Amino acid sequence: MMEKIRVELTKNPKEKPHLDPLPFGKFFSDHMFLMNYTAGQGWHDARIVPYGPFTLDPSCMVFHYAQEIFEGLKAYRRADGSIWLFRPEENFKRMNNSAVRMSIPEIDVDFCVDAVRQLVALEKDWVPDQKGASLYIRPFIIATDCTVGVHASKTYIFCIILSPSGNYYPEGLDPVHIAIEDEDVRAVRGGTGFTKCGGNYAGSIRASERAEKLGYSQVLWLDGVHRKYIEEVGSMNIMFKIDGKIVTPMLQGSVLPGITRKSILEVARDWGYPVEERLISVDEVLETAANGHMEEMWGTGTAAVVSPVGHIYYEGRDLPIGDGGIGELTQRFYDELTGIQWGTRPDARGWTQKVCD
Ligand code: COI
């Protein structure tokens, strides 16, 4: 059994941001959760302490070989002021899958959920009440051995920080424009694509910068072998409505198994839509977008929620999806998911849990 979490309160509480809209991931609350791992001893010294910088040796492994994983989930303030989480166990199950791939020691899922609950309850005044804003929760684990040899670290820090945040995309629910990347690749099967490790994201920045220069907010990745099949956007999984069916790339190890992805597919099946998790070639996307069979396209993610895609770019061509606006089903998914999260729609599947009033 894990130990009790020790709490040390800040003596210098910060000013809370009252911006509307709130930016994503720019402000951080007063406290953070920390825990250490030492080989032979296991995870120990769980504590909630004032938010502040780490002091780490420059030879620390995470700086050199990126032995690091992270997660992302949110706490929502409902109309009655109560604070809720959405499927937090799923995040920590996925964190453990990432941990196994990256040779990082796993952590008990229930303990992690309890740590989040205690931290969020302490920081409840940081959960924003602006429409659509929430408290973004960022758990992460870093390797802290001081050596430049490549091997699994014997020491780690597990940390959870909290950021009151608005929409991930400044577009909000307006459709985003994304560029299909044909040069860089994000992941290959057998690699780390299915994990949330920092390296997956570091390698994506160059293509994102290129896309931004062309006026597109994100990159849509193709598979690393054939450079032909659609994978994901990096900040979200991708879905299409083609001829009335919901189609999304199958999970083969190179795509992140998104919790929002899984939730939306479950809702879609419950609503009676045929769902196909399969290979989707870029040619199929371009063809169906051009001939009108592609009715809608949207991304799903914790940060991105359900995000309509209005235009795609590939090899010098820009194609609108439908009329370039928000698709009817995309809007319906957004309303259903955010309704469950904010408690304005029934949560028949038991996905949400109350943290505090
Ligand atoms: C999330 O959706 O929580 C993520 O971690 C994606 C990240 C790019 C913000």
PDB file of N, CA, C and O in Angstrom, residues 43-84:
ATOM      1  N   TRP A  43       8.482   3.710  -5.136  1.00  0.00           N
ATOM      2  CA  TRP A  43       7.953   5.080  -5.073  1.00  0.00           C
ATOM      3  C   TRP A  43       7.785   5.482  -3.615  1.00  0.00           C
ATOM      4  O   TRP A  43       7.249   4.704  -2.814  1.00  0.00           O
ATOM      5  N   HIS A  44       8.218   6.667  -3.267  1.00  0.00           N
ATOM      6  CA  HIS A  44       8.164   7.076  -1.865  1.00  0.00           C
ATOM      7  C   HIS A  44       8.102   8.597  -1.747  1.00  0.00           C
ATOM      8  O   HIS A  44       8.318   9.325  -2.716  1.00  0.00           O
ATOM      9  N   ASP A  45       7.829   9.056  -0.532  1.00  0.00           N
ATOM     10  CA  ASP A  45       7.830  10.481  -0.191  1.00  0.00           C
ATOM     11  C   ASP A  45       6.793  11.272  -1.004  1.00  0.00           C
ATOM     12  O   ASP A  45       7.093  12.313  -1.594  1.00  0.00           O
ATOM     13  N   ALA A  46       5.560  10.748  -1.002  1.00  0.00           N
ATOM     14  CA  ALA A  46       4.471  11.443  -1.708  1.00  0.00           C
ATOM     15  C   ALA A  46       4.121  12.709  -0.941  1.00  0.00           C
ATOM     16  O   ALA A  46       3.909  12.663   0.274  1.00  0.00           O
ATOM     17  N   ARG A  47       4.074  13.829  -1.677  1.00  0.00           N
ATOM     18  CA  ARG A  47       3.812  15.092  -0.978  1.00  0.00           C
ATOM     19  C   ARG A  47       3.175  16.124  -1.904  1.00  0.00           C
ATOM     20  O   ARG A  47       3.403  16.095  -3.124  1.00  0.00           O
ATOM     21  N   ILE A  48       2.399  17.007  -1.287  1.00  0.00           N
ATOM     22  CA  ILE A  48       1.885  18.175  -2.006  1.00  0.00           C
ATOM     23  C   ILE A  48       2.625  19.354  -1.411  1.00  0.00           C
ATOM     24  O   ILE A  48       2.629  19.553  -0.192  1.00  0.00           O
ATOM     25  N   VAL A  49       3.281  20.123  -2.273  1.00  0.00           N
ATOM     26  CA  VAL A  49       4.159  21.204  -1.799  1.00  0.00           C
ATOM     27  C   VAL A  49       3.888  22.473  -2.614  1.00  0.00           C
ATOM     28  O   VAL A  49       3.242  22.402  -3.665  1.00  0.00           O
ATOM     29  N   PRO A  50       4.405  23.629  -2.170  1.00  0.00           N
ATOM     30  CA  PRO A  50       4.219  24.834  -2.983  1.00  0.00           C
ATOM     31  C   PRO A  50       4.799  24.639  -4.391  1.00  0.00           C
ATOM     32  O   PRO A  50       5.861  24.029  -4.544  1.00  0.00           O
ATOM     33  N   TYR A  51       4.095  25.151  -5.402  1.00  0.00           N
ATOM     34  CA  TYR A  51       4.564  25.068  -6.793  1.00  0.00           C
ATOM     35  C   TYR A  51       5.889  25.819  -6.899  1.00  0.00           C
ATOM     36  O   TYR A  51       6.025  26.920  -6.375  1.00  0.00           O
ATOM     37  N   GLY A  52       6.866  25.212  -7.557  1.00  0.00           N
ATOM     38  CA  GLY A  52       8.139  25.915  -7.705  1.00  0.00           C
ATOM     39  C   GLY A  52       9.100  25.135  -8.562  1.00  0.00           C
ATOM     40  O   GLY A  52       8.836  23.976  -8.931  1.00  0.00           O
ATOM     41  N   PRO A  53      10.247  25.752  -8.916  1.00  0.00           N
ATOM     42  CA  PRO A  53      11.212  25.107  -9.818  1.00  0.00           C
ATOM     43  C   PRO A  53      11.896  23.913  -9.173  1.00  0.00           C
ATOM     44  O   PRO A  53      12.015  23.826  -7.949  1.00  0.00           O
ATOM     45  N   PHE A  54      12.377  22.995 -10.037  1.00  0.00           N
ATOM     46  CA  PHE A  54      13.226  21.882  -9.587  1.00  0.00           C
ATOM     47  C   PHE A  54      14.674  22.323  -9.685  1.00  0.00           C
ATOM     48  O   PHE A  54      15.026  23.076 -10.598  1.00  0.00           O
ATOM     49  N   THR A  55      15.510  21.809  -8.800  1.00  0.00           N
ATOM     50  CA  THR A  55      16.949  21.938  -9.013  1.00  0.00           C
ATOM     51  C   THR A  55      17.452  20.566  -9.446  1.00  0.00           C
ATOM     52  O   THR A  55      17.301  19.590  -8.706  1.00  0.00           O
ATOM     53  N   LEU A  56      17.991  20.479 -10.659  1.00  0.00           N
ATOM     54  CA  LEU A  56      18.442  19.189 -11.178  1.00  0.00           C
ATOM     55  C   LEU A  56      19.872  19.315 -11.683  1.00  0.00           C
ATOM     56  O   LEU A  56      20.247  20.345 -12.262  1.00  0.00           O
ATOM     57  N   ASP A  57      20.642  18.262 -11.490  1.00  0.00           N
ATOM     58  CA  ASP A  57      22.016  18.233 -11.971  1.00  0.00           C
ATOM     59  C   ASP A  57      22.009  18.265 -13.511  1.00  0.00           C
ATOM     60  O   ASP A  57      21.176  17.613 -14.137  1.00  0.00           O
ATOM     61  N   PRO A  58      22.936  19.010 -14.129  1.00  0.00           N
ATOM     62  CA  PRO A  58      22.939  19.069 -15.605  1.00  0.00           C
ATOM     63  C   PRO A  58      23.145  17.710 -16.273  1.00  0.00           C
ATOM     64  O   PRO A  58      22.798  17.535 -17.435  1.00  0.00           O
ATOM     65  N   SER A  59      23.685  16.737 -15.539  1.00  0.00           N
ATOM     66  CA  SER A  59      23.889  15.414 -16.146  1.00  0.00           C
ATOM     67  C   SER A  59      22.627  14.535 -16.036  1.00  0.00           C
ATOM     68  O   SER A  59      22.627  13.391 -16.492  1.00  0.00           O
ATOM     69  N   CYS A  60      21.588  15.081 -15.461  1.00  0.00           N
ATOM     70  CA  CYS A  60      20.357  14.338 -15.213  1.00  0.00           C
ATOM     71  C   CYS A  60      19.841  13.690 -16.512  1.00  0.00           C
ATOM     72  O   CYS A  60      19.775  14.336 -17.556  1.00  0.00           O
ATOM     73  N   MET A  61      19.490  12.423 -16.440  1.00  0.00           N
ATOM     74  CA  MET A  61      19.180  11.650 -17.655  1.00  0.00           C
ATOM     75  C   MET A  61      18.088  12.237 -18.545  1.00  0.00           C
ATOM     76  O   MET A  61      18.161  12.161 -19.764  1.00  0.00           O
ATOM     77  N   VAL A  62      17.077  12.822 -17.911  1.00  0.00           N
ATOM     78  CA  VAL A  62      15.977  13.337 -18.725  1.00  0.00           C
ATOM     79  C   VAL A  62      16.448  14.406 -19.718  1.00  0.00           C
ATOM     80  O   VAL A  62      15.907  14.530 -20.812  1.00  0.00           O
ATOM     81  N   PHE A  63      17.496  15.144 -19.351  1.00  0.00           N
ATOM     82  CA  PHE A  63      17.989  16.208 -20.246  1.00  0.00           C
ATOM     83  C   PHE A  63      18.669  15.653 -21.497  1.00  0.00           C
ATOM     84  O   PHE A  63      18.790  16.334 -22.502  1.00  0.00           O
ATOM     85  N   HIS A  64      19.151  14.421 -21.401  1.00  0.00           N
ATOM     86  CA  HIS A  64      19.978  13.885 -22.490  1.00  0.00           C
ATOM     87  C   HIS A  64      19.246  12.860 -23.345  1.00  0.00           C
ATOM     88  O   HIS A  64      19.339  12.902 -24.566  1.00  0.00           O
ATOM     89  N   TYR A  65      18.517  11.963 -22.671  1.00  0.00           N
ATOM     90  CA  TYR A  65      17.906  10.868 -23.424  1.00  0.00           C
ATOM     91  C   TYR A  65      16.391  10.859 -23.318  1.00  0.00           C
ATOM     92  O   TYR A  65      15.745   9.907 -23.763  1.00  0.00           O
ATOM     93  N   ALA A  66      15.844  11.892 -22.694  1.00  0.00           N
ATOM     94  CA  ALA A  66      14.382  12.091 -22.699  1.00  0.00           C
ATOM     95  C   ALA A  66      13.605  10.902 -22.160  1.00  0.00           C
ATOM     96  O   ALA A  66      12.542  10.573 -22.684  1.00  0.00           O
ATOM     97  N   GLN A  67      14.145  10.253 -21.133  1.00  0.00           N
ATOM     98  CA  GLN A  67      13.344   9.194 -20.501  1.00  0.00           C
ATOM     99  C   GLN A  67      12.286   9.915 -19.665  1.00  0.00           C
ATOM    100  O   GLN A  67      12.526  10.333 -18.525  1.00  0.00           O
ATOM    101  N   GLU A  68      11.128  10.064 -20.254  1.00  0.00           N
ATOM    102  CA  GLU A  68      10.092  10.965 -19.709  1.00  0.00           C
ATOM    103  C   GLU A  68       8.742  10.574 -20.285  1.00  0.00           C
ATOM    104  O   GLU A  68       8.662  10.203 -21.455  1.00  0.00           O
ATOM    105  N   ILE A  69       7.709  10.647 -19.471  1.00  0.00           N
ATOM    106  CA  ILE A  69       6.335  10.432 -19.961  1.00  0.00           C
ATOM    107  C   ILE A  69       5.404  11.441 -19.276  1.00  0.00           C
ATOM    108  O   ILE A  69       5.751  11.994 -18.232  1.00  0.00           O
ATOM    109  N   PHE A  70       4.242  11.656 -19.905  1.00  0.00           N
ATOM    110  CA  PHE A  70       3.292  12.590 -19.281  1.00  0.00           C
ATOM    111  C   PHE A  70       1.864  12.182 -19.586  1.00  0.00           C
ATOM    112  O   PHE A  70       1.621  11.260 -20.371  1.00  0.00           O
ATOM    113  N   GLU A  71       0.932  12.870 -18.970  1.00  0.00           N
ATOM    114  CA  GLU A  71      -0.494  12.647 -19.194  1.00  0.00           C
ATOM    115  C   GLU A  71      -1.197  13.992 -19.237  1.00  0.00           C
ATOM    116  O   GLU A  71      -0.582  15.028 -18.939  1.00  0.00           O
ATOM    117  N   GLY A  72      -2.461  13.986 -19.591  1.00  0.00           N
ATOM    118  CA  GLY A  72      -3.242  15.226 -19.576  1.00  0.00           C
ATOM    119  C   GLY A  72      -4.696  14.894 -19.286  1.00  0.00           C
ATOM    120  O   GLY A  72      -5.279  14.029 -19.946  1.00  0.00           O
ATOM    121  N   LEU A  73      -5.256  15.492 -18.262  1.00  0.00           N
ATOM    122  CA  LEU A  73      -6.683  15.336 -17.961  1.00  0.00           C
ATOM    123  C   LEU A  73      -7.187  16.665 -17.402  1.00  0.00           C
ATOM    124  O   LEU A  73      -6.400  17.615 -17.283  1.00  0.00           O
ATOM    125  N   LYS A  74      -8.480  16.738 -17.108  1.00  0.00           N
ATOM    126  CA  LYS A  74      -9.031  18.033 -16.695  1.00  0.00           C
ATOM    127  C   LYS A  74      -9.971  17.892 -15.507  1.00  0.00           C
ATOM    128  O   LYS A  74     -10.622  16.855 -15.351  1.00  0.00           O
ATOM    129  N   ALA A  75     -10.072  18.970 -14.713  1.00  0.00           N
ATOM    130  CA  ALA A  75     -11.107  19.080 -13.683  1.00  0.00           C
ATOM    131  C   ALA A  75     -12.069  20.177 -14.133  1.00  0.00           C
ATOM    132  O   ALA A  75     -11.632  21.229 -14.620  1.00  0.00           O
ATOM    133  N   TYR A  76     -13.360  19.905 -13.982  1.00  0.00           N
ATOM    134  CA  TYR A  76     -14.409  20.788 -14.496  1.00  0.00           C
ATOM    135  C   TYR A  76     -15.224  21.357 -13.347  1.00  0.00           C
ATOM    136  O   TYR A  76     -15.616  20.613 -12.442  1.00  0.00           O
ATOM    137  N   ARG A  77     -15.507  22.656 -13.400  1.00  0.00           N
ATOM    138  CA  ARG A  77     -16.401  23.261 -12.399  1.00  0.00           C
ATOM    139  C   ARG A  77     -17.818  23.306 -12.973  1.00  0.00           C
ATOM    140  O   ARG A  77     -18.041  23.888 -14.037  1.00  0.00           O
ATOM    141  N   ARG A  78     -18.744  22.698 -12.250  1.00  0.00           N
ATOM    142  CA  ARG A  78     -20.127  22.683 -12.724  1.00  0.00           C
ATOM    143  C   ARG A  78     -20.884  23.915 -12.223  1.00  0.00           C
ATOM    144  O   ARG A  78     -20.373  24.656 -11.390  1.00  0.00           O
ATOM    145  N   ALA A  79     -22.102  24.093 -12.724  1.00  0.00           N
ATOM    146  CA  ALA A  79     -22.879  25.298 -12.412  1.00  0.00           C
ATOM    147  C   ALA A  79     -23.088  25.472 -10.903  1.00  0.00           C
ATOM    148  O   ALA A  79     -23.132  26.596 -10.393  1.00  0.00           O
ATOM    149  N   ASP A  80     -23.190  24.346 -10.148  1.00  0.00           N
ATOM    150  CA  ASP A  80     -23.402  24.452  -8.696  1.00  0.00           C
ATOM    151  C   ASP A  80     -22.082  24.642  -7.939  1.00  0.00           C
ATOM    152  O   ASP A  80     -22.056  24.612  -6.707  1.00  0.00           O
ATOM    153  N   GLY A  81     -20.979  24.798  -8.672  1.00  0.00           N
ATOM    154  CA  GLY A  81     -19.677  25.057  -8.050  1.00  0.00           C
ATOM    155  C   GLY A  81     -18.872  23.796  -7.787  1.00  0.00           C
ATOM    156  O   GLY A  81     -17.671  23.866  -7.500  1.00  0.00           O
ATOM    157  N   SER A  82     -19.501  22.620  -7.878  1.00  0.00           N
ATOM    158  CA  SER A  82     -18.773  21.376  -7.576  1.00  0.00           C
ATOM    159  C   SER A  82     -17.732  21.077  -8.666  1.00  0.00           C
ATOM    160  O   SER A  82     -17.855  21.534  -9.802  1.00  0.00           O
ATOM    161  N   ILE A  83     -16.707  20.300  -8.275  1.00  0.00           N
ATOM    162  CA  ILE A  83     -15.568  20.027  -9.171  1.00  0.00           C
ATOM    163  C   ILE A  83     -15.560  18.536  -9.519  1.00  0.00           C
ATOM    164  O   ILE A  83     -15.636  17.687  -8.614  1.00  0.00           O
ATOM    165  N   TRP A  84     -15.396  18.225 -10.802  1.00  0.00           N
ATOM    166  CA  TRP A  84     -15.500  16.847 -11.293  1.00  0.00           C
ATOM    167  C   TRP A  84     -14.322  16.473 -12.192  1.00  0.00           C
ATOM    168  O   TRP A  84     -13.753  17.337 -12.860  1.00  0.00           O
TER     169      TRP A  84
END
